[in-house]
Amino acid sequence: MKKVFQKSGSLLMALLVLFSTISFTVDKHFCGSVLVDLAIFSEAEDCGMEHSGEMMDGHGCKDQTIHVEGQEDLKISFNDLDHPKQVFLASFTYSYVELFQELPKALIPFSDYSPPLLVYDIQLRDQTFLI
């Protein structure tokens, strides 16, 4: 059980680091007030109306770019914490890990024996049914 918690915790931390450091760009192209194209990680394609000189309801085409910047600095030093916080963090981690100790394997004395064969159904024979 302890290994399952450790593996799931490490997977969760890896995904947290991955999603906190990723940066991406969302590019949108509007013709008037209508969204024509939406692209993530690339440029949105235009509708071609700017080149032909056509206008929709007096509004031209416009591009909108949203850039989401990920975290750049991931190096957090343990030495930046003062001494009482370091002691608390170390003792909390030690006590939390010790909560999940595996139980010893239980000895089942009858695991090697098979159950007796069912010759006849007693409930059916005696007409006793649980309702």
Tab-separated table of C-alpha atoms in Angstrom:
chain	number	residue	atom	x	y	z
A	1	MET	CA	0.000	0.000	0.000
A	2	LYS	CA	2.904	2.304	0.771
A	3	LYS	CA	4.365	1.811	-2.706
A	4	VAL	CA	1.035	2.675	-4.325
A	5	PHE	CA	0.874	5.964	-2.426
A	6	GLN	CA	4.482	6.767	-3.301
A	7	LYS	CA	3.989	6.040	-7.001
A	8	SER	CA	0.716	7.951	-7.232
A	9	GLY	CA	2.233	10.872	-5.317
A	10	SER	CA	5.276	11.017	-7.560
A	11	LEU	CA	3.065	10.846	-10.669
A	12	LEU	CA	0.915	13.669	-9.319
A	13	MET	CA	3.978	15.810	-8.593
A	14	ALA	CA	5.416	15.154	-12.064
A	15	LEU	CA	2.144	16.215	-13.698
A	16	LEU	CA	2.017	19.308	-11.499
A	17	VAL	CA	5.522	20.333	-12.589
A	18	LEU	CA	4.683	19.616	-16.230
A	19	PHE	CA	1.506	21.690	-16.279
A	20	SER	CA	2.983	24.565	-14.278
A	21	THR	CA	5.936	24.968	-16.660
A	22	ILE	CA	4.158	24.618	-19.998
A	23	SER	CA	3.491	27.775	-21.980
A	24	PHE	CA	1.274	28.054	-25.044
A	25	THR	CA	-0.326	30.526	-27.432
A	26	VAL	CA	-3.955	30.618	-28.532
A	27	ASP	CA	-4.485	32.449	-31.814
A	28	LYS	CA	-7.981	33.495	-32.992
A	29	HIS	CA	-9.099	34.998	-36.298
A	30	PHE	CA	-12.368	36.967	-36.434
A	31	CYS	CA	-14.206	38.193	-39.505
A	32	GLY	CA	-16.419	40.901	-38.120
A	33	SER	CA	-17.773	39.372	-34.937
A	34	VAL	CA	-17.680	35.742	-36.180
A	35	LEU	CA	-14.864	33.446	-35.045
A	36	VAL	CA	-13.437	31.848	-38.182
A	37	ASP	CA	-10.391	29.935	-36.902
A	38	LEU	CA	-8.888	28.994	-33.554
A	39	ALA	CA	-5.386	27.558	-33.295
A	40	ILE	CA	-3.291	26.450	-30.356
A	41	PHE	CA	0.533	26.357	-30.711
A	42	SER	CA	0.291	27.779	-34.284
A	43	GLU	CA	-1.114	30.740	-36.218
A	44	ALA	CA	-4.790	30.853	-37.121
A	45	GLU	CA	-5.599	30.828	-40.823
A	46	ASP	CA	-7.251	33.905	-42.240
A	47	CYS	CA	-10.514	33.838	-44.174
A	48	GLY	CA	-9.129	35.593	-47.258
A	49	MET	CA	-11.472	38.556	-47.004
A	50	GLU	CA	-8.678	40.999	-46.221
A	51	HIS	CA	-7.029	40.232	-49.542
A	52	SER	CA	-10.217	40.592	-51.591
A	53	GLY	CA	-11.161	43.905	-50.004
A	54	GLU	CA	-14.619	42.732	-48.850
A	55	MET	CA	-15.976	43.939	-45.530
A	56	MET	CA	-18.690	42.430	-43.321
A	57	ASP	CA	-21.101	44.952	-41.817
A	58	GLY	CA	-18.454	47.638	-41.897
A	59	HIS	CA	-16.072	45.580	-39.718
A	60	GLY	CA	-12.855	44.105	-41.007
A	61	CYS	CA	-10.959	41.016	-40.002
A	62	LYS	CA	-8.893	40.979	-36.851
A	63	ASP	CA	-6.531	38.581	-35.139
A	64	GLN	CA	-6.427	38.025	-31.389
A	65	THR	CA	-3.503	36.307	-29.661
A	66	ILE	CA	-3.502	35.051	-26.075
A	67	HIS	CA	-0.131	33.984	-24.714
A	68	VAL	CA	0.015	31.962	-21.473
A	69	GLU	CA	3.485	31.963	-19.972
A	70	GLY	CA	4.595	29.034	-17.828
A	71	GLN	CA	6.794	29.183	-14.772
A	72	GLU	CA	10.470	29.545	-15.626
A	73	ASP	CA	12.252	29.258	-12.270
A	74	LEU	CA	11.724	25.877	-10.600
A	75	LYS	CA	14.732	25.805	-8.280
A	76	ILE	CA	13.379	26.249	-4.763
A	77	SER	CA	16.047	25.850	-2.150
A	78	PHE	CA	15.463	24.076	1.147
A	79	ASN	CA	17.958	26.481	2.718
A	80	ASP	CA	15.662	29.467	2.087
A	81	LEU	CA	13.432	28.263	4.933
A	82	ASP	CA	14.340	29.298	8.437
A	83	HIS	CA	15.271	26.670	11.037
A	84	PRO	CA	11.838	26.194	12.735
A	85	LYS	CA	10.167	25.667	9.364
A	86	GLN	CA	12.820	23.133	8.350
A	87	VAL	CA	12.299	21.196	11.599
A	88	PHE	CA	8.521	21.232	11.160
A	89	LEU	CA	8.743	20.094	7.535
A	90	ALA	CA	11.159	17.265	8.327
A	91	SER	CA	9.140	16.005	11.312
A	92	PHE	CA	5.836	16.261	9.434
A	93	THR	CA	7.243	14.308	6.473
A	94	TYR	CA	8.687	11.610	8.726
A	95	SER	CA	5.470	11.191	10.718
A	96	TYR	CA	3.309	11.173	7.566
A	97	VAL	CA	5.409	8.464	5.895
A	98	GLU	CA	5.309	6.334	9.036
A	99	LEU	CA	1.490	6.361	9.011
A	100	PHE	CA	1.396	4.034	6.029
A	101	GLN	CA	3.211	0.948	7.257
A	102	GLU	CA	2.287	-2.320	5.641
A	103	LEU	CA	0.554	-4.900	7.786
A	104	PRO	CA	2.186	-8.328	8.075
A	105	LYS	CA	0.755	-11.085	5.932
A	106	ALA	CA	-2.020	-12.882	7.792
A	107	LEU	CA	-1.666	-16.648	8.130
A	108	ILE	CA	-4.766	-18.413	6.833
A	109	PRO	CA	-4.642	-22.000	8.131
A	110	PHE	CA	-7.362	-23.365	5.830
A	111	SER	CA	-6.159	-21.858	2.531
A	112	ASP	CA	-4.839	-25.202	1.251
A	113	TYR	CA	-8.118	-27.063	1.802
A	114	SER	CA	-11.015	-27.062	-0.623
A	115	PRO	CA	-14.623	-26.783	0.592
A	116	PRO	CA	-16.745	-29.951	0.741
A	117	LEU	CA	-18.722	-30.927	-2.339
A	118	LEU	CA	-22.348	-29.866	-2.388
A	119	VAL	CA	-24.343	-33.094	-2.643
A	120	TYR	CA	-27.769	-31.560	-2.261
A	121	ASP	CA	-29.148	-28.112	-1.556
A	122	ILE	CA	-30.355	-28.096	2.069
A	123	GLN	CA	-32.476	-24.951	1.701
A	124	LEU	CA	-34.305	-26.381	-1.278
A	125	ARG	CA	-34.774	-29.772	0.370
A	126	ASP	CA	-36.178	-28.316	3.597
A	127	GLN	CA	-38.134	-25.562	1.796
A	128	THR	CA	-36.589	-22.765	3.909
A	129	PHE	CA	-35.983	-19.565	1.982
A	130	LEU	CA	-34.827	-16.159	3.162
A	131	ILE	CA	-37.083	-13.358	2.021
